[in-house]
PDB file of C-alpha atoms and ligand atoms in Angstrom:
ATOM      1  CA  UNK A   1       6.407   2.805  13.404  1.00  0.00           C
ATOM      2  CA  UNK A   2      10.239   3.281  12.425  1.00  0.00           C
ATOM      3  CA  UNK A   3      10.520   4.391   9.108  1.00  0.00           C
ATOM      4  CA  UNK A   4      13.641   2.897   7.872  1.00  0.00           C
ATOM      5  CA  UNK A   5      16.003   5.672   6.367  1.00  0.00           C
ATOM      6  CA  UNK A   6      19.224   4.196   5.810  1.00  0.00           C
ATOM      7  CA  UNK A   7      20.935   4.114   2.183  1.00  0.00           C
ATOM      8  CA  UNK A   8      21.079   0.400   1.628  1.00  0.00           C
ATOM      9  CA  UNK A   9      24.233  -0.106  -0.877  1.00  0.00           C
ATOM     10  CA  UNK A  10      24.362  -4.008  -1.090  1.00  0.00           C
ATOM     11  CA  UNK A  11      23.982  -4.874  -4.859  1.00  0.00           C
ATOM     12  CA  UNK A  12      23.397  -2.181  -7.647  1.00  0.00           C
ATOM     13  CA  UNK A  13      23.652   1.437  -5.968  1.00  0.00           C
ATOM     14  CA  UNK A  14      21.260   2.936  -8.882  1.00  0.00           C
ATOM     15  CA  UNK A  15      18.635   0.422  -7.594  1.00  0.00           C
ATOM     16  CA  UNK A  16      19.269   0.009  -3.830  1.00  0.00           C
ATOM     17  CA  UNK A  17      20.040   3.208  -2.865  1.00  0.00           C
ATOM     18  CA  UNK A  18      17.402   4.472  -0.274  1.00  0.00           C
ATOM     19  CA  UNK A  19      14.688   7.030  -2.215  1.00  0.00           C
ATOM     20  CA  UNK A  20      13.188   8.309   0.868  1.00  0.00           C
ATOM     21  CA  UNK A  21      16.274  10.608   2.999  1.00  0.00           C
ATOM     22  CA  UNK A  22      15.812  12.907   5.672  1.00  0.00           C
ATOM     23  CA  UNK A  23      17.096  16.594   4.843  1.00  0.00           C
ATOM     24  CA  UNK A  24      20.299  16.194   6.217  1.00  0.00           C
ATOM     25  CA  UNK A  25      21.126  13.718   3.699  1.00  0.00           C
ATOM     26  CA  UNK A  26      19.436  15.384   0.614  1.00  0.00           C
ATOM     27  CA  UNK A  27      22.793  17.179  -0.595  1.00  0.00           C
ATOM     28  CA  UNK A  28      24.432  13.750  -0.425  1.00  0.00           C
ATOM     29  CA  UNK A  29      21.690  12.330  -2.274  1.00  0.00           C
ATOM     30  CA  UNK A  30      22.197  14.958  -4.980  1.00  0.00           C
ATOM     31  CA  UNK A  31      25.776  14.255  -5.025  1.00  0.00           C
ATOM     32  CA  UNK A  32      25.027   9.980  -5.375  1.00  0.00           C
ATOM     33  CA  UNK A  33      22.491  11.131  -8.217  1.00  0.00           C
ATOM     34  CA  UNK A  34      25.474  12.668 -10.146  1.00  0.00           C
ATOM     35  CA  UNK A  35      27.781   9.486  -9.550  1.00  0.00           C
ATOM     36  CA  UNK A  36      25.058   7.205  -9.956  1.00  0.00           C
ATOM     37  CA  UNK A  37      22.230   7.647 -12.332  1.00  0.00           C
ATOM     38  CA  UNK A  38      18.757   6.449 -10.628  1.00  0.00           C
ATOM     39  CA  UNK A  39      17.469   3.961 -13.305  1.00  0.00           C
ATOM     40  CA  UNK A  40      13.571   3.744 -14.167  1.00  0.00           C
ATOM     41  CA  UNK A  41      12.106   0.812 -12.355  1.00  0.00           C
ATOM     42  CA  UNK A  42       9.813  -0.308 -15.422  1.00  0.00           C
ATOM     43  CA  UNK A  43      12.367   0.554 -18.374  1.00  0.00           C
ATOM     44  CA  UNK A  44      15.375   0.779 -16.597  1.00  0.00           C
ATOM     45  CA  UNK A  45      16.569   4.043 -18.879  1.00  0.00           C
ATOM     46  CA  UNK A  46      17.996   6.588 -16.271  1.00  0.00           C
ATOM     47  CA  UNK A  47      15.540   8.767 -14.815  1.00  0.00           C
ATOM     48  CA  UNK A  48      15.553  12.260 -16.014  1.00  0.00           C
ATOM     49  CA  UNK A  49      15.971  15.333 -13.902  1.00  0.00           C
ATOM     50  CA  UNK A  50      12.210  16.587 -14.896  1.00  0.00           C
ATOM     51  CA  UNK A  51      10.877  13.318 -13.600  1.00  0.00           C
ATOM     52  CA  UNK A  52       7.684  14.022 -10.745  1.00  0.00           C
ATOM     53  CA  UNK A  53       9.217  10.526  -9.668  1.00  0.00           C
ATOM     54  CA  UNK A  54      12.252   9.096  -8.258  1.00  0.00           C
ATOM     55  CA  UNK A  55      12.472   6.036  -9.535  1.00  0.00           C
ATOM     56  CA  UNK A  56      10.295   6.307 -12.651  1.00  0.00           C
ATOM     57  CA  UNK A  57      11.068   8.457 -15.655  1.00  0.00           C
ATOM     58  CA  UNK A  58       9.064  10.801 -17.427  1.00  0.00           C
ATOM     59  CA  UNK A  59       7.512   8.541 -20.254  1.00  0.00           C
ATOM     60  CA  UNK A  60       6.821   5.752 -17.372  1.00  0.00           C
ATOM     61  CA  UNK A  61       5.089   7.651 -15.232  1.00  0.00           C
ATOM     62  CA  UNK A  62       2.751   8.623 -17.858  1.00  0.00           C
ATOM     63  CA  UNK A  63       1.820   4.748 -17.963  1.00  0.00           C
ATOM     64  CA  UNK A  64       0.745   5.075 -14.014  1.00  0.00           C
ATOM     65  CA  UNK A  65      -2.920   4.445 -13.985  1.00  0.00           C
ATOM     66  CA  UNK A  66      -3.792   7.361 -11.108  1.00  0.00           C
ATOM     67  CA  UNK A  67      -7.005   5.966  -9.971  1.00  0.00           C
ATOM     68  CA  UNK A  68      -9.625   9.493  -9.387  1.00  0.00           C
ATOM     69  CA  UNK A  69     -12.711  10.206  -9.110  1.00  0.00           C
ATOM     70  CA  UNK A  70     -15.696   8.882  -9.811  1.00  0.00           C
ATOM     71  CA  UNK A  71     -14.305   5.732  -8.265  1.00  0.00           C
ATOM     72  CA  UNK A  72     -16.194   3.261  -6.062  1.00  0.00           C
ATOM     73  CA  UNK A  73     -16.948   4.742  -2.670  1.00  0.00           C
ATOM     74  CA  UNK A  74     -15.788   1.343  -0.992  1.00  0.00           C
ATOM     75  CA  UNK A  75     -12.966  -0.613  -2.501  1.00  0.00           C
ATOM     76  CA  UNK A  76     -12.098   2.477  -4.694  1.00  0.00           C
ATOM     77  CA  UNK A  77     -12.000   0.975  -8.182  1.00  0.00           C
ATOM     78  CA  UNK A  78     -12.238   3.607 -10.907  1.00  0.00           C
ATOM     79  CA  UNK A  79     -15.746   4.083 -13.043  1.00  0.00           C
ATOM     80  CA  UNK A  80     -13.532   5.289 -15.719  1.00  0.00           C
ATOM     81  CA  UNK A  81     -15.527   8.501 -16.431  1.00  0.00           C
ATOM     82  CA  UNK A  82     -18.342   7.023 -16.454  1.00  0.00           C
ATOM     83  CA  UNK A  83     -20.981   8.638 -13.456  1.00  0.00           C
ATOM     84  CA  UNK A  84     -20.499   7.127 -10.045  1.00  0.00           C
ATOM     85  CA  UNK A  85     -24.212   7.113  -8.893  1.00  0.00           C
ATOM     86  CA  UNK A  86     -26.771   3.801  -9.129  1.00  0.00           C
ATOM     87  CA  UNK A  87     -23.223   1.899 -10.631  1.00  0.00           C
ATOM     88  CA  UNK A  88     -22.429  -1.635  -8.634  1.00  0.00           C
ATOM     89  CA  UNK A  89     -19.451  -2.385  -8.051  1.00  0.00           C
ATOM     90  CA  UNK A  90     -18.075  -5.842  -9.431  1.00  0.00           C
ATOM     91  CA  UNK A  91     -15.553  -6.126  -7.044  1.00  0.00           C
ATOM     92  CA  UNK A  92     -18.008  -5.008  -3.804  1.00  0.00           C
ATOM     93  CA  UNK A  93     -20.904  -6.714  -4.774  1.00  0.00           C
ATOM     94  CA  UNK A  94     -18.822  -9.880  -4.363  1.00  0.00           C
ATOM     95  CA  UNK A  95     -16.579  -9.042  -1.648  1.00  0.00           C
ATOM     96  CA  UNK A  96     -20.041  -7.955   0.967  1.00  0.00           C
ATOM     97  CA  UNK A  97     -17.513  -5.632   2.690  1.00  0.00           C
ATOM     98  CA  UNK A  98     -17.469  -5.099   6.565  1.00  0.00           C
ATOM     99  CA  UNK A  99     -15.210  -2.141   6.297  1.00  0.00           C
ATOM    100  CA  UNK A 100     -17.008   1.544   5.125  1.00  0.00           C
ATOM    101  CA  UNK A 101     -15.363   3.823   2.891  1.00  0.00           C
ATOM    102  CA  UNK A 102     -12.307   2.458   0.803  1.00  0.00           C
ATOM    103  CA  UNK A 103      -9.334   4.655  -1.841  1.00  0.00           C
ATOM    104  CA  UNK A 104      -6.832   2.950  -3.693  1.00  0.00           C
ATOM    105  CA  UNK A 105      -4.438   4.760  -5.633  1.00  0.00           C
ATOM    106  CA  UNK A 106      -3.565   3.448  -8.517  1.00  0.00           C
ATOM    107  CA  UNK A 107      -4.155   0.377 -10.533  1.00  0.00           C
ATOM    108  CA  UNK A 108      -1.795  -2.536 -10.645  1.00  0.00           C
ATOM    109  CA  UNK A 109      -0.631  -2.459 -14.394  1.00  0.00           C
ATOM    110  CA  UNK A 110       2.614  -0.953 -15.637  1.00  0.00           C
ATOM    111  CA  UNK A 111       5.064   0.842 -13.149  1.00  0.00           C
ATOM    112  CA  UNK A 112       1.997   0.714 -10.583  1.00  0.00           C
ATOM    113  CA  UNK A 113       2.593  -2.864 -10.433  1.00  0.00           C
ATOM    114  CA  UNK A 114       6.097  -2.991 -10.775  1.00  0.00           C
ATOM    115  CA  UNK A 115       6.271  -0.547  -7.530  1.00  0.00           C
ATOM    116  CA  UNK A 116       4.465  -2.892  -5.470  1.00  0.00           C
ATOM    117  CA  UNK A 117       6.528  -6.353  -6.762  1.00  0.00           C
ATOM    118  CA  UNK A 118      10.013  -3.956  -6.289  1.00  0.00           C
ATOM    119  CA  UNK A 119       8.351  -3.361  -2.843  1.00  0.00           C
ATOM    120  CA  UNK A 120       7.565  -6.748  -1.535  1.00  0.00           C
ATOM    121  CA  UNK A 121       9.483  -9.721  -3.854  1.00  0.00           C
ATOM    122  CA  UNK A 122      12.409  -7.467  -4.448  1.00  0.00           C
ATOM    123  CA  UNK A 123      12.858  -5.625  -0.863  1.00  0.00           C
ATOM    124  CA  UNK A 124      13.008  -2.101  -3.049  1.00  0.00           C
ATOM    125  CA  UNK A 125      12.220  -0.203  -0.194  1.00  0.00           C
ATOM    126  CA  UNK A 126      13.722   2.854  -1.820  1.00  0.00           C
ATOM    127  CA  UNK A 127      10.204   2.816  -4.023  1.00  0.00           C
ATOM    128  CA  UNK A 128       8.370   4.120  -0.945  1.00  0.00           C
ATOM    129  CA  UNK A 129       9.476   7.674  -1.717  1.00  0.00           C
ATOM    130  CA  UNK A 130       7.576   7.275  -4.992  1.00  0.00           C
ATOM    131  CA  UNK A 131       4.193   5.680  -3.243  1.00  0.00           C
ATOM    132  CA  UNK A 132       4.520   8.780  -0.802  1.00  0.00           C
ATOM    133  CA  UNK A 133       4.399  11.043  -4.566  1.00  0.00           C
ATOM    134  CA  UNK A 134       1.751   8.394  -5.755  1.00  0.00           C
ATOM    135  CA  UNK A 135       0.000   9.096  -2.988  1.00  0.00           C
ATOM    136  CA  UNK A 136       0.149  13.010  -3.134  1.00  0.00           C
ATOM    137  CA  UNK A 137      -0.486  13.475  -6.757  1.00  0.00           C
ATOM    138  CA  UNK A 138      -4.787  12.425  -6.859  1.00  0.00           C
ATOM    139  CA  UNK A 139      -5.007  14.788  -3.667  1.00  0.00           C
ATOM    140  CA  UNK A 140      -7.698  12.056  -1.983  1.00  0.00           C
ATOM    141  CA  UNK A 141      -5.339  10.874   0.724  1.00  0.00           C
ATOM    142  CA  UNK A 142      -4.018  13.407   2.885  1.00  0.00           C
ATOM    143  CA  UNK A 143      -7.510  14.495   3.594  1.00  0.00           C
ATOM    144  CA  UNK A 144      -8.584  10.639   4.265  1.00  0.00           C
ATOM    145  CA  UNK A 145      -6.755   9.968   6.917  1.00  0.00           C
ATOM    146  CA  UNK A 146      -7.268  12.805   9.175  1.00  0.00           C
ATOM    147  CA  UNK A 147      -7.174  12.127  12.903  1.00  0.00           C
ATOM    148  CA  UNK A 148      -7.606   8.280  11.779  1.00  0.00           C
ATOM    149  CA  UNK A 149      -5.846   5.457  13.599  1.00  0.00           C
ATOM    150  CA  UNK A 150      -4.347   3.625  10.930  1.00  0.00           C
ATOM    151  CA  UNK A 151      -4.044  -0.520  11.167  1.00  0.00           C
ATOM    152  CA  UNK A 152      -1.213  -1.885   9.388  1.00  0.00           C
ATOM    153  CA  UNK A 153      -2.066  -5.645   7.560  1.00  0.00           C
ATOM    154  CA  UNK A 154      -0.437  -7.574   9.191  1.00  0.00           C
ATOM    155  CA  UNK A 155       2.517 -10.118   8.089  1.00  0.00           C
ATOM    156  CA  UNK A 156       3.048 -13.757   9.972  1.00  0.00           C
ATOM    157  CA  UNK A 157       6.191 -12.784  12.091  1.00  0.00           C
ATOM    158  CA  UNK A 158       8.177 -15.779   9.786  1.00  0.00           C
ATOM    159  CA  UNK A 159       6.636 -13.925   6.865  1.00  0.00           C
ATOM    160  CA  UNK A 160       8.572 -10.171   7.990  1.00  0.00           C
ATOM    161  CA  UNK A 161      11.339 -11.901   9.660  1.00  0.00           C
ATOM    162  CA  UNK A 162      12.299 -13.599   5.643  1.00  0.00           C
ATOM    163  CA  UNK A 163      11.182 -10.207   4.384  1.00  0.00           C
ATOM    164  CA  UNK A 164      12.673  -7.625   6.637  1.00  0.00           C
ATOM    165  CA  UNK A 165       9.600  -5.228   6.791  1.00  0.00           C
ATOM    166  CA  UNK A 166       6.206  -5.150   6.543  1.00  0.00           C
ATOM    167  CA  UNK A 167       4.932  -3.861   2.832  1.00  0.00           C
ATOM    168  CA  UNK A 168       1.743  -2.406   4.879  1.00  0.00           C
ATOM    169  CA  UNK A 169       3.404  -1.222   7.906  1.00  0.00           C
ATOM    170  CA  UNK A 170       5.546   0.796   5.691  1.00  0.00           C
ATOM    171  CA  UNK A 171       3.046   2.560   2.989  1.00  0.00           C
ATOM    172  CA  UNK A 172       0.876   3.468   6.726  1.00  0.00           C
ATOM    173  CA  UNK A 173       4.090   5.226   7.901  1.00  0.00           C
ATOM    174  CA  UNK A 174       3.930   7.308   4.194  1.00  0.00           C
ATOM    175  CA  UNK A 175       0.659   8.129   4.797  1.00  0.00           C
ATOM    176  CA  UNK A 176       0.886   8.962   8.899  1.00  0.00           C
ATOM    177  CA  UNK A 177       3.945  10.831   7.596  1.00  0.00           C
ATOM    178  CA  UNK A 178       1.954  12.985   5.406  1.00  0.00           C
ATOM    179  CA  UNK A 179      -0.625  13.611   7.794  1.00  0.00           C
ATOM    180  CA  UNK A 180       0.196  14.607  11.355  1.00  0.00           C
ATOM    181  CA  UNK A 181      -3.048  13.819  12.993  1.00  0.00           C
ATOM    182  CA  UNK A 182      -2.917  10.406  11.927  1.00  0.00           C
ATOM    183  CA  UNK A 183      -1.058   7.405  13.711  1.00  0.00           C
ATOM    184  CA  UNK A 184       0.108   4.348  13.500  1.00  0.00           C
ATOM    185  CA  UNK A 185      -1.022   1.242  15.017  1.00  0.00           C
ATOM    186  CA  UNK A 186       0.244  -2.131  15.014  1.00  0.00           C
ATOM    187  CA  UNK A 187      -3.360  -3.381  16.450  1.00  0.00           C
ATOM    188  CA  UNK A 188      -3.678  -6.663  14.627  1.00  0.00           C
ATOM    189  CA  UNK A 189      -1.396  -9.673  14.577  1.00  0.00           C
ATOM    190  CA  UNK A 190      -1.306 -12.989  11.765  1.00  0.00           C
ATOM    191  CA  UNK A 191      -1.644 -15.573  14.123  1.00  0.00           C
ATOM    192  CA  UNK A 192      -1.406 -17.977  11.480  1.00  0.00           C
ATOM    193  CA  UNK A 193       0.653 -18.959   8.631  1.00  0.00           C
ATOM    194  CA  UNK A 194      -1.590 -19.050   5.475  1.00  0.00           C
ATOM    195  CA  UNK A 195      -0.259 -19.687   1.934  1.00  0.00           C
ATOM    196  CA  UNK A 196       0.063 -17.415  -0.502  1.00  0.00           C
ATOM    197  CA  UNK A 197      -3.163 -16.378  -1.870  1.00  0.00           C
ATOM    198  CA  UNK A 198      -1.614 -15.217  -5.733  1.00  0.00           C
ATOM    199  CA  UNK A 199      -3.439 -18.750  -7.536  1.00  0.00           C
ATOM    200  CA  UNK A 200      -6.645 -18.785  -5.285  1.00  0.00           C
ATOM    201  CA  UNK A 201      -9.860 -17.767  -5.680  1.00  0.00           C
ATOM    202  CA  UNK A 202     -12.388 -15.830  -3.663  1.00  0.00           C
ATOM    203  CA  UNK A 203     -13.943 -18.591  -1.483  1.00  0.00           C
ATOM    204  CA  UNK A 204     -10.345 -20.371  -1.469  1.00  0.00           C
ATOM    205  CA  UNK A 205      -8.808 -16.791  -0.153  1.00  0.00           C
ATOM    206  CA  UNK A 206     -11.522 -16.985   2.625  1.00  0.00           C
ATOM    207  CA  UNK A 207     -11.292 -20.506   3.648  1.00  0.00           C
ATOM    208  CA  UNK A 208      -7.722 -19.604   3.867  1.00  0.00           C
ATOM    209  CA  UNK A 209      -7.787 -16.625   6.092  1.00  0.00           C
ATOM    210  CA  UNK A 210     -10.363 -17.958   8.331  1.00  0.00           C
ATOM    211  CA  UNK A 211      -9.276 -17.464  12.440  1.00  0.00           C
ATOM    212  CA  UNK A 212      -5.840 -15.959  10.688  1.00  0.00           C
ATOM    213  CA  UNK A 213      -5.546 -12.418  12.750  1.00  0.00           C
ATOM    214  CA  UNK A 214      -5.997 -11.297  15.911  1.00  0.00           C
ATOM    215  CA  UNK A 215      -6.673  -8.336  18.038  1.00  0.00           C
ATOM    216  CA  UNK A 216      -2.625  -8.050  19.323  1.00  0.00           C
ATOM    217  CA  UNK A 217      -2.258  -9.231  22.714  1.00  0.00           C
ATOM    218  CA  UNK A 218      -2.762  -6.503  25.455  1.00  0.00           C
ATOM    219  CA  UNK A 219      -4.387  -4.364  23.333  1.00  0.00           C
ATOM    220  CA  UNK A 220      -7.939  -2.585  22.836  1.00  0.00           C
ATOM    221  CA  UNK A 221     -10.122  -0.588  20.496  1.00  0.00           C
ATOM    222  CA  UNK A 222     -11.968   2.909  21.066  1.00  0.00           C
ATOM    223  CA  UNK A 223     -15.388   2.915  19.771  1.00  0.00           C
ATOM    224  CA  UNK A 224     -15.127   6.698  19.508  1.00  0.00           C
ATOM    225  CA  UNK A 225     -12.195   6.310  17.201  1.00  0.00           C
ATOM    226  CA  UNK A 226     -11.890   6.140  13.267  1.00  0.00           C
ATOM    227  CA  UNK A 227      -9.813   3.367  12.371  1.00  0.00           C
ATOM    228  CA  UNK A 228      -8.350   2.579   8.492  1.00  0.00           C
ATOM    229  CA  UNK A 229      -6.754  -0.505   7.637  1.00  0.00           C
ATOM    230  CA  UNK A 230      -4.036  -0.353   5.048  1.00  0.00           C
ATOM    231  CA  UNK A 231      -2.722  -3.018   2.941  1.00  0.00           C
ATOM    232  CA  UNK A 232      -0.731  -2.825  -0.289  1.00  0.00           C
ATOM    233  CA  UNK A 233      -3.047  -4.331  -2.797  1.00  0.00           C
ATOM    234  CA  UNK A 234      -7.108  -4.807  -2.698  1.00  0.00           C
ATOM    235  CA  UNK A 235      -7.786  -7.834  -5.031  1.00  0.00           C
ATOM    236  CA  UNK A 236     -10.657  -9.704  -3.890  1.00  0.00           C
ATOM    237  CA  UNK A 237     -10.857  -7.598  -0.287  1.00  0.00           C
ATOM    238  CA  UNK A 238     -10.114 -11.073   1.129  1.00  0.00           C
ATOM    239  CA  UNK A 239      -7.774  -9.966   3.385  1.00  0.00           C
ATOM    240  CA  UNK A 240      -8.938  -6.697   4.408  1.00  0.00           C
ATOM    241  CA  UNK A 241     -12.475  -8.114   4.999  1.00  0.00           C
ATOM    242  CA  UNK A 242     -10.643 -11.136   7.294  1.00  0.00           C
ATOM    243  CA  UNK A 243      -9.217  -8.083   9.150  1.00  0.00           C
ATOM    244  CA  UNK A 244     -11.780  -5.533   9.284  1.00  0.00           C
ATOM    245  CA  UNK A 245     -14.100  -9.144  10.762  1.00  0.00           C
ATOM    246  CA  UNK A 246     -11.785  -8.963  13.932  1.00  0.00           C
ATOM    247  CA  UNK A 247     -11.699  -5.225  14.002  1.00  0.00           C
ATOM    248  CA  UNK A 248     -15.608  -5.464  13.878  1.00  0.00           C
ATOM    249  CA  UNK A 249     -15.757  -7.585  16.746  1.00  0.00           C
ATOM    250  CA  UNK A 250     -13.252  -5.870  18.959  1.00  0.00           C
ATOM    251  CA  UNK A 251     -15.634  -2.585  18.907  1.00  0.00           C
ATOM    252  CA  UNK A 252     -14.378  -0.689  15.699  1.00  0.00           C
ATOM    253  CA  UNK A 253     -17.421   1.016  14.584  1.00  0.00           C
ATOM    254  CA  UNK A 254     -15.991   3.396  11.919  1.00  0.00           C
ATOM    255  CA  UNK A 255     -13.773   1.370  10.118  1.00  0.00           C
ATOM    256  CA  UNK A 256     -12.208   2.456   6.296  1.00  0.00           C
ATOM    257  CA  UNK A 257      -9.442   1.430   4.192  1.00  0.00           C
ATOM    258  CA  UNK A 258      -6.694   2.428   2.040  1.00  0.00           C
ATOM    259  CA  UNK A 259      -4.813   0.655  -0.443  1.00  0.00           C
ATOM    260  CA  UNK A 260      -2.177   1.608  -2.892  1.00  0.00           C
ATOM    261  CA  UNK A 261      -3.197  -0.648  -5.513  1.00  0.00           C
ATOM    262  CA  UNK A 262      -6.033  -2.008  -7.043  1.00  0.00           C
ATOM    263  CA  UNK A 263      -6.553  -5.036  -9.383  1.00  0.00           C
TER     264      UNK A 263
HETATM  265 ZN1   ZN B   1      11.049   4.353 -17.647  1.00  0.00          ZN
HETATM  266 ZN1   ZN B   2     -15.778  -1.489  -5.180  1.00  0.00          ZN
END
């Protein structure tokens, strides 16, 4: 997938100024850091120098909710602290998942939430340098996604046409990125329009993603391959289930996902 580096300078630099440069432009960036001070995303203070984060200052980014182990094995929703083994799930038990293994990396609440809304309401691409440090800072997702395939959610073309990019597309390319032995691949399409699924419920979200994607045309599955789908959010597992149903079918047999948040 094309990973979209250009600087972006169309309404407040401090906040649309690309996060995620290739070398050649890191002295520049350094340079645009000392003309314009990057502002926190969640308290909009500028960011400090210290900062593990781009985008997010110091005291912010101790409000990230890291999501590590023991976790759930399958939609990766923390235990916090509490053991792991003979624990259900709330959010599996409901979901009856038809994917395997599932991470997510951190919970939506405070700037973990505020990443993801920059990200797809706000077209804050430059937050996809922090998900990439999100990402790298539990350690659980490098490893993951060795030699995997990994499946993009896809948006209805009207849907990324109004947006400009695909959320999921973008946070696979982070993780590909990270990872040389994985790929990308666009192998599903939305072949319908649903509505947005924010206000309904589980058996709503289902009714409304039934016969919504598609194996995209002209293309097939390897059995022998590991495939991961990757979406931006789990909340129900809606979606991912919807997805990982036509994967299923197609002749995925090992078949895990990856999220960046949860909740
Ligand atoms: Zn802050
Ligand atoms: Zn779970």
């Amino acid at each position: 997938m094309a990973v979209n580096f250009s600087i972006t300078m169309t309404g407040s630099p401090t906040r649309t100024r690309s996060g995620w440069l290739p070398p050649m432009a890191e002295a520049g960036s350094a340079l645009l850091d000392v003309l314009y001070p990057r502002c926190c995303l969640a308290c909009d203070d500028p960011v400090d120098g210290n900062s593990t984060y781009r985008f997010i200052c110091t005291p912010c980014s101790r409000q990230l909710a890291l999501i590590r182990d023991p976790c759930c094995g399958t939609c990766g929703y923390p235990f916090f602290g509490r053991m792991a083994e003979n624990r259900a799930c709330p959010h599996c038990v409901e979901c009856q998942p038809r994917f395997g293994e599932g991470r997510a990396a951190v919970l939506m609440q405070g700037p973990g939430r505020r990443m993801v809304h920059g990200l797809k309401y706000r077209k804050e691409t430059h937050v996809a340098e922090d998900m990439r440090r999100v990402f790298l800072a539990t350690g659980r997702f490098v490893p993951f996604v060795r030699d995997a395939v990994l499946i993009p959610v896809p948006l209805h073309p009207r849907k990324e046409r109004e947006r400009g990019f695909n959320q999921s597309a973008l946070i696979a390319g982070i993780l590909a990125g990270e990872n040389g032995t994985a790929s990308v691949r666009n192998l599903l399409v939305r072949v319908r329009d649903t509505e947005t699924q924010t206000h309904l419920d589980r058996a709503q979200r289902r009714d409304n993603l039934k016969n919504a994607f598609a194996i995209t045309p002209g293309c097939s599955l390897n059995p022998k391959s590991r495939y991961v789908l990757v979406d931006d959010v789990f909340t129900t597992g809606a979606t991912l289930n919807a997805c990982a149903t036509v994967l299923r079918k197609a002749g995925a047999s090992s078949l895990d996902v990856v999220t960046f948040g949860h909740g």
